[in-house]
């Protein structure tokens, strides 16, 4: 996320310099990293103003590169053809309140979202018609924090530089609560449910946070509560298992096209949940070896075991959950995350936070 546009359009990846986060073959890409404000603000008497600005621009550029690479991570691998959704019309407050569904539409030109909705169990339905746009996240900023603060700290919490991550993760926890969102693609819309309290939330596009004009919208929650959410068929929990480390635990059965609940229970750790198809015969040992071969600089080795784009939930803060519905098919997937360990900046997949799942 940077003032210099670094776009994450899968169709453009062959024309770009190599980007970080690329577990697929050389032309492919993935999902999820962002930016915010940092600890440099505590040392304002120690640096000239122009130096602080230059440092922030460098950090933001690194974030933009990291996010674009994340966006490409699997986005360049073509899965089965999917019919494009019909264009969504403009969302009105009345529509959102009647069904308690918030429509989020991304195009090449803009993000369309309502300015208000009512409290309670709320379903966000998101679609995009433009590759490289439309991974909409939901967050709630803490008192006194701004969009610029959020961009800066998120960039460090999700950085490809391991040494930046621990302090970035702490600063992110002090700045905002991440409430999920969707990794989707043109023709593959999705929905997620979150319980909203009265107040102001932030909707933002992970794939544009590094652009000169990042897409973000305030969402004011007010009025009488209405509960109407998605009914999950399974729950996936990310948690620390004593003696083993971070793991995904699956409860229930994953069904094609049906909602699932994602819960993040790892202390002090924001985390995402992504699904990507894997090649026939791929084992957990194969995935473990592939992840172990990844350098920590955000680049990816060849011979990827992945065969589709990624779909799933964007980051949740510790202790948060979201019900997510994305167009999974009856197939074999890897459930993965590209989040880094908040204690040392190492990718969580290297520590075992992945599993193979069969979607029925």
mmCIF file with all atom_site columns, N, CA, C and O in Angstrom, residues 170-217:
data_model
loop_
_atom_site.group_PDB
_atom_site.id
_atom_site.type_symbol
_atom_site.label_atom_id
_atom_site.label_alt_id
_atom_site.label_comp_id
_atom_site.label_asym_id
_atom_site.label_entity_id
_atom_site.label_seq_id
_atom_site.pdbx_PDB_ins_code
_atom_site.Cartn_x
_atom_site.Cartn_y
_atom_site.Cartn_z
_atom_site.occupancy
_atom_site.B_iso_or_equiv
_atom_site.pdbx_formal_charge
_atom_site.auth_seq_id
_atom_site.auth_comp_id
_atom_site.auth_asym_id
_atom_site.auth_atom_id
_atom_site.pdbx_PDB_model_num
ATOM 1   N N  . UNK A 1 170 ? 2.061   -5.589  17.262  1.00 0.00 ? 170 UNK A N  1
ATOM 2   C CA . UNK A 1 170 ? 1.638   -4.936  18.507  1.00 0.00 ? 170 UNK A CA 1
ATOM 3   C C  . UNK A 1 170 ? 0.956   -3.600  18.215  1.00 0.00 ? 170 UNK A C  1
ATOM 4   O O  . UNK A 1 170 ? -0.071  -3.263  18.813  1.00 0.00 ? 170 UNK A O  1
ATOM 5   N N  . UNK A 1 171 ? 1.535   -2.844  17.284  1.00 0.00 ? 171 UNK A N  1
ATOM 6   C CA . UNK A 1 171 ? 0.945   -1.547  16.946  1.00 0.00 ? 171 UNK A CA 1
ATOM 7   C C  . UNK A 1 171 ? -0.415  -1.713  16.269  1.00 0.00 ? 171 UNK A C  1
ATOM 8   O O  . UNK A 1 171 ? -1.327  -0.902  16.481  1.00 0.00 ? 171 UNK A O  1
ATOM 9   N N  . UNK A 1 172 ? -0.554  -2.758  15.449  1.00 0.00 ? 172 UNK A N  1
ATOM 10  C CA . UNK A 1 172 ? -1.838  -3.019  14.803  1.00 0.00 ? 172 UNK A CA 1
ATOM 11  C C  . UNK A 1 172 ? -2.904  -3.319  15.850  1.00 0.00 ? 172 UNK A C  1
ATOM 12  O O  . UNK A 1 172 ? -4.041  -2.827  15.767  1.00 0.00 ? 172 UNK A O  1
ATOM 13  N N  . UNK A 1 173 ? -2.533  -4.109  16.852  1.00 0.00 ? 173 UNK A N  1
ATOM 14  C CA . UNK A 1 173 ? -3.486  -4.449  17.906  1.00 0.00 ? 173 UNK A CA 1
ATOM 15  C C  . UNK A 1 173 ? -3.930  -3.205  18.662  1.00 0.00 ? 173 UNK A C  1
ATOM 16  O O  . UNK A 1 173 ? -5.056  -3.125  19.143  1.00 0.00 ? 173 UNK A O  1
ATOM 17  N N  . UNK A 1 174 ? -3.050  -2.213  18.748  1.00 0.00 ? 174 UNK A N  1
ATOM 18  C CA . UNK A 1 174 ? -3.390  -0.955  19.426  1.00 0.00 ? 174 UNK A CA 1
ATOM 19  C C  . UNK A 1 174 ? -4.192  -0.006  18.534  1.00 0.00 ? 174 UNK A C  1
ATOM 20  O O  . UNK A 1 174 ? -4.717  0.996   19.017  1.00 0.00 ? 174 UNK A O  1
ATOM 21  N N  . UNK A 1 175 ? -4.239  -0.310  17.239  1.00 0.00 ? 175 UNK A N  1
ATOM 22  C CA . UNK A 1 175 ? -4.821  0.628   16.277  1.00 0.00 ? 175 UNK A CA 1
ATOM 23  C C  . UNK A 1 175 ? -6.207  0.215   15.792  1.00 0.00 ? 175 UNK A C  1
ATOM 24  O O  . UNK A 1 175 ? -7.072  1.066   15.582  1.00 0.00 ? 175 UNK A O  1
ATOM 25  N N  . UNK A 1 176 ? -6.435  -1.089  15.611  1.00 0.00 ? 176 UNK A N  1
ATOM 26  C CA . UNK A 1 176 ? -7.694  -1.523  14.998  1.00 0.00 ? 176 UNK A CA 1
ATOM 27  C C  . UNK A 1 176 ? -7.992  -2.972  15.345  1.00 0.00 ? 176 UNK A C  1
ATOM 28  O O  . UNK A 1 176 ? -7.099  -3.740  15.724  1.00 0.00 ? 176 UNK A O  1
ATOM 29  N N  . UNK A 1 177 ? -9.243  -3.322  15.185  1.00 0.00 ? 177 UNK A N  1
ATOM 30  C CA . UNK A 1 177 ? -9.684  -4.717  15.252  1.00 0.00 ? 177 UNK A CA 1
ATOM 31  C C  . UNK A 1 177 ? -10.057 -5.137  13.842  1.00 0.00 ? 177 UNK A C  1
ATOM 32  O O  . UNK A 1 177 ? -10.881 -4.479  13.188  1.00 0.00 ? 177 UNK A O  1
ATOM 33  N N  . UNK A 1 178 ? -9.447  -6.220  13.354  1.00 0.00 ? 178 UNK A N  1
ATOM 34  C CA . UNK A 1 178 ? -9.746  -6.728  12.018  1.00 0.00 ? 178 UNK A CA 1
ATOM 35  C C  . UNK A 1 178 ? -10.883 -7.741  12.108  1.00 0.00 ? 178 UNK A C  1
ATOM 36  O O  . UNK A 1 178 ? -10.847 -8.669  12.920  1.00 0.00 ? 178 UNK A O  1
ATOM 37  N N  . UNK A 1 179 ? -11.880 -7.549  11.260  1.00 0.00 ? 179 UNK A N  1
ATOM 38  C CA . UNK A 1 179 ? -13.122 -8.320  11.342  1.00 0.00 ? 179 UNK A CA 1
ATOM 39  C C  . UNK A 1 179 ? -13.388 -9.136  10.079  1.00 0.00 ? 179 UNK A C  1
ATOM 40  O O  . UNK A 1 179 ? -14.526 -9.455  9.763   1.00 0.00 ? 179 UNK A O  1
ATOM 41  N N  . UNK A 1 180 ? -12.326 -9.486  9.361   1.00 0.00 ? 180 UNK A N  1
ATOM 42  C CA . UNK A 1 180 ? -12.480 -10.368 8.206   1.00 0.00 ? 180 UNK A CA 1
ATOM 43  C C  . UNK A 1 180 ? -12.737 -9.625  6.918   1.00 0.00 ? 180 UNK A C  1
ATOM 44  O O  . UNK A 1 180 ? -12.397 -8.451  6.754   1.00 0.00 ? 180 UNK A O  1
ATOM 45  N N  . UNK A 1 181 ? -13.345 -10.324 5.989   1.00 0.00 ? 181 UNK A N  1
ATOM 46  C CA . UNK A 1 181 ? -13.550 -9.828  4.641   1.00 0.00 ? 181 UNK A CA 1
ATOM 47  C C  . UNK A 1 181 ? -13.401 -10.985 3.675   1.00 0.00 ? 181 UNK A C  1
ATOM 48  O O  . UNK A 1 181 ? -13.428 -12.155 4.087   1.00 0.00 ? 181 UNK A O  1
ATOM 49  N N  . UNK A 1 182 ? -13.216 -10.696 2.391   1.00 0.00 ? 182 UNK A N  1
ATOM 50  C CA . UNK A 1 182 ? -13.269 -11.758 1.385   1.00 0.00 ? 182 UNK A CA 1
ATOM 51  C C  . UNK A 1 182 ? -12.133 -11.680 0.385   1.00 0.00 ? 182 UNK A C  1
ATOM 52  O O  . UNK A 1 182 ? -11.788 -10.595 -0.100  1.00 0.00 ? 182 UNK A O  1
ATOM 53  N N  . UNK A 1 183 ? -11.570 -12.848 0.067   1.00 0.00 ? 183 UNK A N  1
ATOM 54  C CA . UNK A 1 183 ? -10.689 -13.016 -1.078  1.00 0.00 ? 183 UNK A CA 1
ATOM 55  C C  . UNK A 1 183 ? -11.545 -13.592 -2.196  1.00 0.00 ? 183 UNK A C  1
ATOM 56  O O  . UNK A 1 183 ? -11.996 -14.741 -2.124  1.00 0.00 ? 183 UNK A O  1
ATOM 57  N N  . UNK A 1 184 ? -11.830 -12.788 -3.212  1.00 0.00 ? 184 UNK A N  1
ATOM 58  C CA . UNK A 1 184 ? -12.706 -13.184 -4.310  1.00 0.00 ? 184 UNK A CA 1
ATOM 59  C C  . UNK A 1 184 ? -12.079 -12.767 -5.631  1.00 0.00 ? 184 UNK A C  1
ATOM 60  O O  . UNK A 1 184 ? -11.037 -12.116 -5.657  1.00 0.00 ? 184 UNK A O  1
ATOM 61  N N  . UNK A 1 185 ? -12.739 -13.131 -6.732  1.00 0.00 ? 185 UNK A N  1
ATOM 62  C CA . UNK A 1 185 ? -12.248 -12.832 -8.072  1.00 0.00 ? 185 UNK A CA 1
ATOM 63  C C  . UNK A 1 185 ? -13.437 -12.559 -8.989  1.00 0.00 ? 185 UNK A C  1
ATOM 64  O O  . UNK A 1 185 ? -14.583 -12.901 -8.647  1.00 0.00 ? 185 UNK A O  1
ATOM 65  N N  . UNK A 1 186 ? -13.217 -11.963 -10.150 1.00 0.00 ? 186 UNK A N  1
ATOM 66  C CA . UNK A 1 186 ? -14.328 -11.756 -11.092 1.00 0.00 ? 186 UNK A CA 1
ATOM 67  C C  . UNK A 1 186 ? -15.031 -13.083 -11.393 1.00 0.00 ? 186 UNK A C  1
ATOM 68  O O  . UNK A 1 186 ? -14.398 -14.099 -11.666 1.00 0.00 ? 186 UNK A O  1
ATOM 69  N N  . UNK A 1 187 ? -16.347 -13.057 -11.304 1.00 0.00 ? 187 UNK A N  1
ATOM 70  C CA . UNK A 1 187 ? -17.121 -14.266 -11.527 1.00 0.00 ? 187 UNK A CA 1
ATOM 71  C C  . UNK A 1 187 ? -17.197 -15.185 -10.339 1.00 0.00 ? 187 UNK A C  1
ATOM 72  O O  . UNK A 1 187 ? -17.851 -16.222 -10.390 1.00 0.00 ? 187 UNK A O  1
ATOM 73  N N  . UNK A 1 188 ? -16.530 -14.829 -9.235  1.00 0.00 ? 188 UNK A N  1
ATOM 74  C CA . UNK A 1 188 ? -16.533 -15.656 -8.035  1.00 0.00 ? 188 UNK A CA 1
ATOM 75  C C  . UNK A 1 188 ? -16.811 -14.776 -6.813  1.00 0.00 ? 188 UNK A C  1
ATOM 76  O O  . UNK A 1 188 ? -15.919 -14.481 -6.027  1.00 0.00 ? 188 UNK A O  1
ATOM 77  N N  . UNK A 1 189 ? -18.057 -14.317 -6.663  1.00 0.00 ? 189 UNK A N  1
ATOM 78  C CA . UNK A 1 189 ? -18.404 -13.450 -5.541  1.00 0.00 ? 189 UNK A CA 1
ATOM 79  C C  . UNK A 1 189 ? -18.450 -14.236 -4.238  1.00 0.00 ? 189 UNK A C  1
ATOM 80  O O  . UNK A 1 189 ? -18.338 -15.472 -4.229  1.00 0.00 ? 189 UNK A O  1
ATOM 81  N N  . UNK A 1 190 ? -18.626 -13.544 -3.137  1.00 0.00 ? 190 UNK A N  1
ATOM 82  C CA . UNK A 1 190 ? -18.719 -14.200 -1.844  1.00 0.00 ? 190 UNK A CA 1
ATOM 83  C C  . UNK A 1 190 ? -19.476 -13.366 -0.844  1.00 0.00 ? 190 UNK A C  1
ATOM 84  O O  . UNK A 1 190 ? -19.858 -12.221 -1.118  1.00 0.00 ? 190 UNK A O  1
ATOM 85  N N  . UNK A 1 191 ? -19.678 -13.944 0.339   1.00 0.00 ? 191 UNK A N  1
ATOM 86  C CA . UNK A 1 191 ? -20.380 -13.251 1.416   1.00 0.00 ? 191 UNK A CA 1
ATOM 87  C C  . UNK A 1 191 ? -19.704 -13.579 2.739   1.00 0.00 ? 191 UNK A C  1
ATOM 88  O O  . UNK A 1 191 ? -19.093 -14.638 2.898   1.00 0.00 ? 191 UNK A O  1
ATOM 89  N N  . UNK A 1 192 ? -19.824 -12.653 3.684   1.00 0.00 ? 192 UNK A N  1
ATOM 90  C CA . UNK A 1 192 ? -19.400 -12.953 5.055   1.00 0.00 ? 192 UNK A CA 1
ATOM 91  C C  . UNK A 1 192 ? -20.322 -12.236 6.024   1.00 0.00 ? 192 UNK A C  1
ATOM 92  O O  . UNK A 1 192 ? -20.896 -11.192 5.706   1.00 0.00 ? 192 UNK A O  1
ATOM 93  N N  . UNK A 1 193 ? -20.474 -12.838 7.190   1.00 0.00 ? 193 UNK A N  1
ATOM 94  C CA . UNK A 1 193 ? -21.365 -12.303 8.217   1.00 0.00 ? 193 UNK A CA 1
ATOM 95  C C  . UNK A 1 193 ? -20.547 -11.864 9.419   1.00 0.00 ? 193 UNK A C  1
ATOM 96  O O  . UNK A 1 193 ? -19.628 -12.555 9.850   1.00 0.00 ? 193 UNK A O  1
ATOM 97  N N  . UNK A 1 194 ? -20.902 -10.711 9.953   1.00 0.00 ? 194 UNK A N  1
ATOM 98  C CA . UNK A 1 194 ? -20.238 -10.180 11.139  1.00 0.00 ? 194 UNK A CA 1
ATOM 99  C C  . UNK A 1 194 ? -21.285 -9.467  11.991  1.00 0.00 ? 194 UNK A C  1
ATOM 100 O O  . UNK A 1 194 ? -22.193 -8.825  11.452  1.00 0.00 ? 194 UNK A O  1
ATOM 101 N N  . UNK A 1 195 ? -21.172 -9.610  13.300  1.00 0.00 ? 195 UNK A N  1
ATOM 102 C CA . UNK A 1 195 ? -22.104 -8.907  14.191  1.00 0.00 ? 195 UNK A CA 1
ATOM 103 C C  . UNK A 1 195 ? -21.588 -7.492  14.435  1.00 0.00 ? 195 UNK A C  1
ATOM 104 O O  . UNK A 1 195 ? -20.479 -7.306  14.940  1.00 0.00 ? 195 UNK A O  1
ATOM 105 N N  . UNK A 1 196 ? -22.393 -6.514  14.077  1.00 0.00 ? 196 UNK A N  1
ATOM 106 C CA . UNK A 1 196 ? -21.998 -5.108  14.189  1.00 0.00 ? 196 UNK A CA 1
ATOM 107 C C  . UNK A 1 196 ? -22.639 -4.451  15.396  1.00 0.00 ? 196 UNK A C  1
ATOM 108 O O  . UNK A 1 196 ? -23.805 -4.709  15.718  1.00 0.00 ? 196 UNK A O  1
ATOM 109 N N  . UNK A 1 197 ? -21.870 -3.586  16.034  1.00 0.00 ? 197 UNK A N  1
ATOM 110 C CA . UNK A 1 197 ? -22.358 -2.764  17.135  1.00 0.00 ? 197 UNK A CA 1
ATOM 111 C C  . UNK A 1 197 ? -22.515 -1.333  16.620  1.00 0.00 ? 197 UNK A C  1
ATOM 112 O O  . UNK A 1 197 ? -21.899 -0.944  15.624  1.00 0.00 ? 197 UNK A O  1
ATOM 113 N N  . UNK A 1 198 ? -23.338 -0.523  17.267  1.00 0.00 ? 198 UNK A N  1
ATOM 114 C CA . UNK A 1 198 ? -23.443 0.879   16.839  1.00 0.00 ? 198 UNK A CA 1
ATOM 115 C C  . UNK A 1 198 ? -22.073 1.556   16.847  1.00 0.00 ? 198 UNK A C  1
ATOM 116 O O  . UNK A 1 198 ? -21.234 1.300   17.711  1.00 0.00 ? 198 UNK A O  1
ATOM 117 N N  . UNK A 1 199 ? -21.845 2.399   15.854  1.00 0.00 ? 199 UNK A N  1
ATOM 118 C CA . UNK A 1 199 ? -20.572 3.093   15.753  1.00 0.00 ? 199 UNK A CA 1
ATOM 119 C C  . UNK A 1 199 ? -20.097 3.150   14.312  1.00 0.00 ? 199 UNK A C  1
ATOM 120 O O  . UNK A 1 199 ? -20.874 2.949   13.372  1.00 0.00 ? 199 UNK A O  1
ATOM 121 N N  . UNK A 1 200 ? -18.813 3.396   14.121  1.00 0.00 ? 200 UNK A N  1
ATOM 122 C CA . UNK A 1 200 ? -18.245 3.554   12.783  1.00 0.00 ? 200 UNK A CA 1
ATOM 123 C C  . UNK A 1 200 ? -17.237 2.456   12.494  1.00 0.00 ? 200 UNK A C  1
ATOM 124 O O  . UNK A 1 200 ? -16.351 2.169   13.311  1.00 0.00 ? 200 UNK A O  1
ATOM 125 N N  . UNK A 1 201 ? -17.365 1.850   11.328  1.00 0.00 ? 201 UNK A N  1
ATOM 126 C CA . UNK A 1 201 ? -16.465 0.804   10.856  1.00 0.00 ? 201 UNK A CA 1
ATOM 127 C C  . UNK A 1 201 ? -15.757 1.293   9.596   1.00 0.00 ? 201 UNK A C  1
ATOM 128 O O  . UNK A 1 201 ? -16.101 2.337   9.026   1.00 0.00 ? 201 UNK A O  1
ATOM 129 N N  . UNK A 1 202 ? -14.778 0.513   9.166   1.00 0.00 ? 202 UNK A N  1
ATOM 130 C CA . UNK A 1 202 ? -14.006 0.846   7.979   1.00 0.00 ? 202 UNK A CA 1
ATOM 131 C C  . UNK A 1 202 ? -14.071 -0.306  6.991   1.00 0.00 ? 202 UNK A C  1
ATOM 132 O O  . UNK A 1 202 ? -13.755 -1.449  7.338   1.00 0.00 ? 202 UNK A O  1
ATOM 133 N N  . UNK A 1 203 ? -14.508 -0.023  5.770   1.00 0.00 ? 203 UNK A N  1
ATOM 134 C CA . UNK A 1 203 ? -14.426 -0.959  4.655   1.00 0.00 ? 203 UNK A CA 1
ATOM 135 C C  . UNK A 1 203 ? -13.262 -0.522  3.778   1.00 0.00 ? 203 UNK A C  1
ATOM 136 O O  . UNK A 1 203 ? -13.136 0.657   3.450   1.00 0.00 ? 203 UNK A O  1
ATOM 137 N N  . UNK A 1 204 ? -12.406 -1.451  3.397   1.00 0.00 ? 204 UNK A N  1
ATOM 138 C CA . UNK A 1 204 ? -11.241 -1.070  2.590   1.00 0.00 ? 204 UNK A CA 1
ATOM 139 C C  . UNK A 1 204 ? -10.847 -2.216  1.673   1.00 0.00 ? 204 UNK A C  1
ATOM 140 O O  . UNK A 1 204 ? -11.065 -3.389  1.975   1.00 0.00 ? 204 UNK A O  1
ATOM 141 N N  . UNK A 1 205 ? -10.282 -1.872  0.537   1.00 0.00 ? 205 UNK A N  1
ATOM 142 C CA . UNK A 1 205 ? -9.850  -2.847  -0.456  1.00 0.00 ? 205 UNK A CA 1
ATOM 143 C C  . UNK A 1 205 ? -8.365  -3.136  -0.251  1.00 0.00 ? 205 UNK A C  1
ATOM 144 O O  . UNK A 1 205 ? -7.514  -2.292  -0.486  1.00 0.00 ? 205 UNK A O  1
ATOM 145 N N  . UNK A 1 206 ? -8.055  -4.356  0.203   1.00 0.00 ? 206 UNK A N  1
ATOM 146 C CA . UNK A 1 206 ? -6.666  -4.746  0.422   1.00 0.00 ? 206 UNK A CA 1
ATOM 147 C C  . UNK A 1 206 ? -5.822  -4.554  -0.834  1.00 0.00 ? 206 UNK A C  1
ATOM 148 O O  . UNK A 1 206 ? -4.629  -4.286  -0.748  1.00 0.00 ? 206 UNK A O  1
ATOM 149 N N  . UNK A 1 207 ? -6.423  -4.742  -1.984  1.00 0.00 ? 207 UNK A N  1
ATOM 150 C CA . UNK A 1 207 ? -5.656  -4.708  -3.229  1.00 0.00 ? 207 UNK A CA 1
ATOM 151 C C  . UNK A 1 207 ? -5.359  -3.298  -3.712  1.00 0.00 ? 207 UNK A C  1
ATOM 152 O O  . UNK A 1 207 ? -4.642  -3.124  -4.699  1.00 0.00 ? 207 UNK A O  1
ATOM 153 N N  . UNK A 1 208 ? -5.891  -2.292  -3.057  1.00 0.00 ? 208 UNK A N  1
ATOM 154 C CA . UNK A 1 208 ? -5.620  -0.908  -3.476  1.00 0.00 ? 208 UNK A CA 1
ATOM 155 C C  . UNK A 1 208 ? -4.969  -0.084  -2.379  1.00 0.00 ? 208 UNK A C  1
ATOM 156 O O  . UNK A 1 208 ? -4.743  1.105   -2.563  1.00 0.00 ? 208 UNK A O  1
ATOM 157 N N  . UNK A 1 209 ? -4.659  -0.698  -1.254  1.00 0.00 ? 209 UNK A N  1
ATOM 158 C CA . UNK A 1 209 ? -4.120  0.083   -0.142  1.00 0.00 ? 209 UNK A CA 1
ATOM 159 C C  . UNK A 1 209 ? -2.795  0.728   -0.522  1.00 0.00 ? 209 UNK A C  1
ATOM 160 O O  . UNK A 1 209 ? -2.437  1.780   -0.009  1.00 0.00 ? 209 UNK A O  1
ATOM 161 N N  . UNK A 1 210 ? -2.079  0.112   -1.456  1.00 0.00 ? 210 UNK A N  1
ATOM 162 C CA . UNK A 1 210 ? -0.827  0.692   -1.897  1.00 0.00 ? 210 UNK A CA 1
ATOM 163 C C  . UNK A 1 210 ? -0.952  1.645   -3.069  1.00 0.00 ? 210 UNK A C  1
ATOM 164 O O  . UNK A 1 210 ? 0.051   2.155   -3.564  1.00 0.00 ? 210 UNK A O  1
ATOM 165 N N  . UNK A 1 211 ? -2.168  1.900   -3.525  1.00 0.00 ? 211 UNK A N  1
ATOM 166 C CA . UNK A 1 211 ? -2.372  2.792   -4.661  1.00 0.00 ? 211 UNK A CA 1
ATOM 167 C C  . UNK A 1 211 ? -2.317  4.256   -4.239  1.00 0.00 ? 211 UNK A C  1
ATOM 168 O O  . UNK A 1 211 ? -2.448  4.584   -3.061  1.00 0.00 ? 211 UNK A O  1
ATOM 169 N N  . UNK A 1 212 ? -2.161  5.123   -5.232  1.00 0.00 ? 212 UNK A N  1
ATOM 170 C CA . UNK A 1 212 ? -2.186  6.558   -4.954  1.00 0.00 ? 212 UNK A CA 1
ATOM 171 C C  . UNK A 1 212 ? -3.549  6.973   -4.398  1.00 0.00 ? 212 UNK A C  1
ATOM 172 O O  . UNK A 1 212 ? -3.646  7.908   -3.603  1.00 0.00 ? 212 UNK A O  1
ATOM 173 N N  . UNK A 1 213 ? -4.598  6.275   -4.822  1.00 0.00 ? 213 UNK A N  1
ATOM 174 C CA . UNK A 1 213 ? -5.948  6.563   -4.331  1.00 0.00 ? 213 UNK A CA 1
ATOM 175 C C  . UNK A 1 213 ? -6.564  5.264   -3.806  1.00 0.00 ? 213 UNK A C  1
ATOM 176 O O  . UNK A 1 213 ? -7.382  4.636   -4.474  1.00 0.00 ? 213 UNK A O  1
ATOM 177 N N  . UNK A 1 214 ? -6.180  4.851   -2.616  1.00 0.00 ? 214 UNK A N  1
ATOM 178 C CA . UNK A 1 214 ? -6.702  3.606   -2.051  1.00 0.00 ? 214 UNK A CA 1
ATOM 179 C C  . UNK A 1 214 ? -8.205  3.692   -1.823  1.00 0.00 ? 214 UNK A C  1
ATOM 180 O O  . UNK A 1 214 ? -8.736  4.768   -1.525  1.00 0.00 ? 214 UNK A O  1
ATOM 181 N N  . UNK A 1 215 ? -8.870  2.579   -1.956  1.00 0.00 ? 215 UNK A N  1
ATOM 182 C CA . UNK A 1 215 ? -10.327 2.555   -1.785  1.00 0.00 ? 215 UNK A CA 1
ATOM 183 C C  . UNK A 1 215 ? -10.677 2.201   -0.348  1.00 0.00 ? 215 UNK A C  1
ATOM 184 O O  . UNK A 1 215 ? -10.379 1.100   0.139   1.00 0.00 ? 215 UNK A O  1
ATOM 185 N N  . UNK A 1 216 ? -11.334 3.114   0.324   1.00 0.00 ? 216 UNK A N  1
ATOM 186 C CA . UNK A 1 216 ? -11.798 2.852   1.681   1.00 0.00 ? 216 UNK A CA 1
ATOM 187 C C  . UNK A 1 216 ? -13.038 3.701   1.930   1.00 0.00 ? 216 UNK A C  1
ATOM 188 O O  . UNK A 1 216 ? -13.176 4.812   1.402   1.00 0.00 ? 216 UNK A O  1
ATOM 189 N N  . UNK A 1 217 ? -13.953 3.159   2.731   1.00 0.00 ? 217 UNK A N  1
ATOM 190 C CA . UNK A 1 217 ? -15.221 3.829   2.998   1.00 0.00 ? 217 UNK A CA 1
ATOM 191 C C  . UNK A 1 217 ? -15.591 3.656   4.471   1.00 0.00 ? 217 UNK A C  1
ATOM 192 O O  . UNK A 1 217 ? -15.490 2.551   5.010   1.00 0.00 ? 217 UNK A O  1
#
